[in-house]
Every structure is written in structure tokens, then in C-alpha cells.
C-alpha positions as YAML, in Angstrom:
chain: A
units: angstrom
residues:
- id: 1
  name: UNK
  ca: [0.00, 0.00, 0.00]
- id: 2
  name: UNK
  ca: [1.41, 3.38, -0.84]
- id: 3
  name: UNK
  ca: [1.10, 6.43, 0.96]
- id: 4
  name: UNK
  ca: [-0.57, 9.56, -0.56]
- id: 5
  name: UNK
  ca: [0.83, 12.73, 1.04]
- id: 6
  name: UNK
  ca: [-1.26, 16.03, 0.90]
- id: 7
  name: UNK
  ca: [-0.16, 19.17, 2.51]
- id: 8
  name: UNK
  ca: [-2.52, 22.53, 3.09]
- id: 9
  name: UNK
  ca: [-2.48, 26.32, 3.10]
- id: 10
  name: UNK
  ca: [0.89, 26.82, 1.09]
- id: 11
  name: UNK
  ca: [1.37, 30.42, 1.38]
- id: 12
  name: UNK
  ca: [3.47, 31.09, -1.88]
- id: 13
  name: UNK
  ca: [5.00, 29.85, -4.97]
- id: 14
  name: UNK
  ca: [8.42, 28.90, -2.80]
- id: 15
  name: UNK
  ca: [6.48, 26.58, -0.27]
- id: 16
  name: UNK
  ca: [5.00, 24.71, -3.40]
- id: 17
  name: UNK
  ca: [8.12, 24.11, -5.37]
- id: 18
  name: UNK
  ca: [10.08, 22.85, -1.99]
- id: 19
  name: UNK
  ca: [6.90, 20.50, -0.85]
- id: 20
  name: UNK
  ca: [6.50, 19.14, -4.54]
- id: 21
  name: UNK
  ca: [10.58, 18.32, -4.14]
- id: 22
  name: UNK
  ca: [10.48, 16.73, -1.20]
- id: 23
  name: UNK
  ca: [7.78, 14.23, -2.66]
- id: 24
  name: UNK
  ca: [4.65, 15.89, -1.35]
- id: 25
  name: UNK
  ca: [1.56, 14.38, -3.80]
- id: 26
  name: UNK
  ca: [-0.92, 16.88, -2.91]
- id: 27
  name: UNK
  ca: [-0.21, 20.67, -2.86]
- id: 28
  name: UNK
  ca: [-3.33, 22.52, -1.13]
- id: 29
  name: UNK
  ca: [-4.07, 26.10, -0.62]
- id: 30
  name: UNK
  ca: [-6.80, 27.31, 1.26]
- id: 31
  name: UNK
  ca: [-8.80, 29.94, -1.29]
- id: 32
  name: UNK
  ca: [-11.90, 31.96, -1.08]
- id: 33
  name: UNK
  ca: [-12.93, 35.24, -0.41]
- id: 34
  name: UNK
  ca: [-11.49, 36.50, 2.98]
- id: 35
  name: UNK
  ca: [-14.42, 35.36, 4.95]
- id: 36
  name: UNK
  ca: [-12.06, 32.78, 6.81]
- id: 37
  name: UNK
  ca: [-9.07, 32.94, 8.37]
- id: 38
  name: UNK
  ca: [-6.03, 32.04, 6.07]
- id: 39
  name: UNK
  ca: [-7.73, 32.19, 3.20]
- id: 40
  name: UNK
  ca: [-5.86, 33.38, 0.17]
- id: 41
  name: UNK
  ca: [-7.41, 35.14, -3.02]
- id: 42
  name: UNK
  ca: [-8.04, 33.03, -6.26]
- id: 43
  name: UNK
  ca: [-5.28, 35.19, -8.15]
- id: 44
  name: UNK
  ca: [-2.54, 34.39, -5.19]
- id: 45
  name: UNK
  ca: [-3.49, 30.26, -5.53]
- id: 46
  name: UNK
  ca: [-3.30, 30.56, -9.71]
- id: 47
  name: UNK
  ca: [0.22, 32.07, -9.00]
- id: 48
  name: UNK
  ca: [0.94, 29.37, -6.35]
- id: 49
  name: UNK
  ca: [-0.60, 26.45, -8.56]
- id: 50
  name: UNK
  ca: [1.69, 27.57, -11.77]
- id: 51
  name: UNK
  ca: [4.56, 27.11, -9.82]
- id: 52
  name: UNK
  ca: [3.91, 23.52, -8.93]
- id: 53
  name: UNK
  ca: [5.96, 20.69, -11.07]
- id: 54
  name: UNK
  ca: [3.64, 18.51, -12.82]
- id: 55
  name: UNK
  ca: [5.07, 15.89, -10.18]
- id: 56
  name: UNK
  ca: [2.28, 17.31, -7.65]
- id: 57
  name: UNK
  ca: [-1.80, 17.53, -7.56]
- id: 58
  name: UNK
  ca: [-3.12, 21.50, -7.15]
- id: 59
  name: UNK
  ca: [-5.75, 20.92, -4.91]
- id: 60
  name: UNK
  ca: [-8.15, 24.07, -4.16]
- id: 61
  name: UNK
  ca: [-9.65, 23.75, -0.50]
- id: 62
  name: UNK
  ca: [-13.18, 25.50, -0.28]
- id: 63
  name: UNK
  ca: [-14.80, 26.45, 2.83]
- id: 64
  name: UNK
  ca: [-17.26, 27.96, 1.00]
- id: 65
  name: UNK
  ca: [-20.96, 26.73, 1.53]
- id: 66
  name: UNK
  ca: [-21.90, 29.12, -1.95]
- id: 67
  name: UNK
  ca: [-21.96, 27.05, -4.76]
- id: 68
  name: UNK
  ca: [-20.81, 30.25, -6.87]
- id: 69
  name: UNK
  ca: [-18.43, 31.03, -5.12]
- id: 70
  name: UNK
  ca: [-16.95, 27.46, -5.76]
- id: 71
  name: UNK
  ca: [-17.68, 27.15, -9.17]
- id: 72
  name: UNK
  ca: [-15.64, 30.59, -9.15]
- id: 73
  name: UNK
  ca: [-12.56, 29.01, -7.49]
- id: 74
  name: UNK
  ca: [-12.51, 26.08, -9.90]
- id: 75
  name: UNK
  ca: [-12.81, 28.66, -12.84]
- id: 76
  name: UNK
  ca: [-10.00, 31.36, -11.38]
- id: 77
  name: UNK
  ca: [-7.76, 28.52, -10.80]
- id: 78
  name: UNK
  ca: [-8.23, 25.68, -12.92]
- id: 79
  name: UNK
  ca: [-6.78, 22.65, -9.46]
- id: 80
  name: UNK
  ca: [-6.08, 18.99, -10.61]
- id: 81
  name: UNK
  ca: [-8.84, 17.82, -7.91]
- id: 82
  name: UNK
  ca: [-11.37, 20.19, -5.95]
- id: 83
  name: UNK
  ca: [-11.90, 19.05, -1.76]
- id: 84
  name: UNK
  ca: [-14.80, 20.58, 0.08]
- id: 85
  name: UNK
  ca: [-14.38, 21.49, 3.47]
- id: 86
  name: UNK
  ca: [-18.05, 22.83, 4.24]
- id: 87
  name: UNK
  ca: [-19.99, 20.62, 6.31]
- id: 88
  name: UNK
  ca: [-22.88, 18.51, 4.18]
- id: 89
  name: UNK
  ca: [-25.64, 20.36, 6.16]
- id: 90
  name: UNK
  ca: [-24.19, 23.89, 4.47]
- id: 91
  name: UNK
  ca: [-22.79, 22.45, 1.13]
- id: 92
  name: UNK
  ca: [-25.57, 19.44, -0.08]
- id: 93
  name: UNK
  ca: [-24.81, 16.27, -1.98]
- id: 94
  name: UNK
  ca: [-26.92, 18.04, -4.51]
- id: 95
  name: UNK
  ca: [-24.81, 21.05, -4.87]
- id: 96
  name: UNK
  ca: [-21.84, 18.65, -4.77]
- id: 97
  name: UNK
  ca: [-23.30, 16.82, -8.20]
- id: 98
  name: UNK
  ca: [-24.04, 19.79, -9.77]
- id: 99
  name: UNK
  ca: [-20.23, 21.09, -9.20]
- id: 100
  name: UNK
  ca: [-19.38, 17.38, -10.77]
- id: 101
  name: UNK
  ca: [-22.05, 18.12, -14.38]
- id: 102
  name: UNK
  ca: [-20.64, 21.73, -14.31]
- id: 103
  name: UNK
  ca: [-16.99, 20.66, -14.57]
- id: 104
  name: UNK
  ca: [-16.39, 16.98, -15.80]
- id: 105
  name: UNK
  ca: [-13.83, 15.46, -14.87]
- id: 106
  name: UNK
  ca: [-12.70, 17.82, -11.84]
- id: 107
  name: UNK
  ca: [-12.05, 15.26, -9.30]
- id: 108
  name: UNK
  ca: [-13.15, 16.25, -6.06]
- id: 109
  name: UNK
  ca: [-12.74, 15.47, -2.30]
- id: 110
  name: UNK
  ca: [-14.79, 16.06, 0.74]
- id: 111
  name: UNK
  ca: [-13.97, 16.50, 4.33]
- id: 112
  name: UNK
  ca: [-16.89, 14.06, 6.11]
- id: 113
  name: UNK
  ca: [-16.26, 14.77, 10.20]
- id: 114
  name: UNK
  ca: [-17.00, 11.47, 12.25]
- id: 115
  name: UNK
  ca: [-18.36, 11.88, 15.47]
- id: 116
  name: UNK
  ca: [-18.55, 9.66, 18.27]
- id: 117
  name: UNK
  ca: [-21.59, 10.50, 20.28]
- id: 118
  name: UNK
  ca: [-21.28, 7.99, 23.10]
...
């Protein structure tokens, strides 16, 4: 079994290059709007994700629960695979689908918390 290595919230072009050298699979930045903490604008992730080797997967993390707002992230920065951080109560399996027929072949990830209520 191999291991998949993803890494979040790269910061700049730099950060990218070094990760994707030392093997990193999965190069992540946080992007949206301001609304959250950390986030970084569209623009700053498209200049982050063109400095990434083909050797590495851009992957756009959206806390978004606006389906706009995603489809806007996917269109701003074109990622190899999309994840979803919004909780399924805020961002639906619906919406989800719709993101898939809007943009074929976009692979895309969600974050599912597990909760032990005992």
C-alpha cells in the first residue's frame, strides 16, 4: 500500500516548489474570499498552482458553503482535484453533483467529520 501525502495552506510559490521536491503528492491552498481565516485570493493560488511541477496535484480547498463562489474558485484557478471542506448540512450532496455536471472530470474530495456520540 502506498502512501498519498497532501499538505494545506501553502502560502506562496516557494512553499510549493520545496513540498512538490520533497515528494509531497498533494499541494493545497486554502482559497476563497477573505471570509475565513487564512484564506488566500483566487489570483494568489493561480500564481501558487503555476509554480507547482507537474510531479504534484493543485488541490483548491473551499470552505465555502456558496456554490458560486466554488464554481468561481474552480474557474480562477483551474486545481487537478477540488476538496470541500463545508460541512454537508451547508454544502448538499446536490450542490456537490451539480459542481461534478458543471466541470467533468474535476475530481473532487470532501472533508466528512465522524463523530462519536457515546
Amino acid at each position: 500500500m502506498s502512501v498519498l501525502v497532501q499538505i494545506f495552506e501553502v502560502q506562496n510559490p516557494e512553499e510549493a516548489v520545496a513540498l512538490a521536491q520533497l515528494g509531497v503528492d498533494h499541494i493545497g491552498v486554502l482559497v476563497g474570499d477573505g471570509r475565513f481565516p487564512r484564506e488566500l485570493s483566487p489570483a494568489h493560488a493561480k500564481a501558487i498552482f503555476a509554480a507547482v511541477p507537474p510531479i504534484a496535484k493543485r488541490v483548491a480547498l473551499s470552505l465555502s458553503e456558496r456554490s458560486e463562489a466554488v464554481a468561481g474558485i474552480i474557474e480562477a484557478t483551474r486545481p487537478d482535484i477540488l476538496q470541500l471542506q463545508a460541512g454537508v448540512e451547508d454544502f448538499s450532496v446536490e450542490m456537490t453533483r451539480a459542481l461534478k455536471e458543471a466541470f467533468p472530470g474535476m475530481p473532487i474530495m470532501r472533508a466528512i467529520p465522524v463523530i462519536d456520540e457515546t
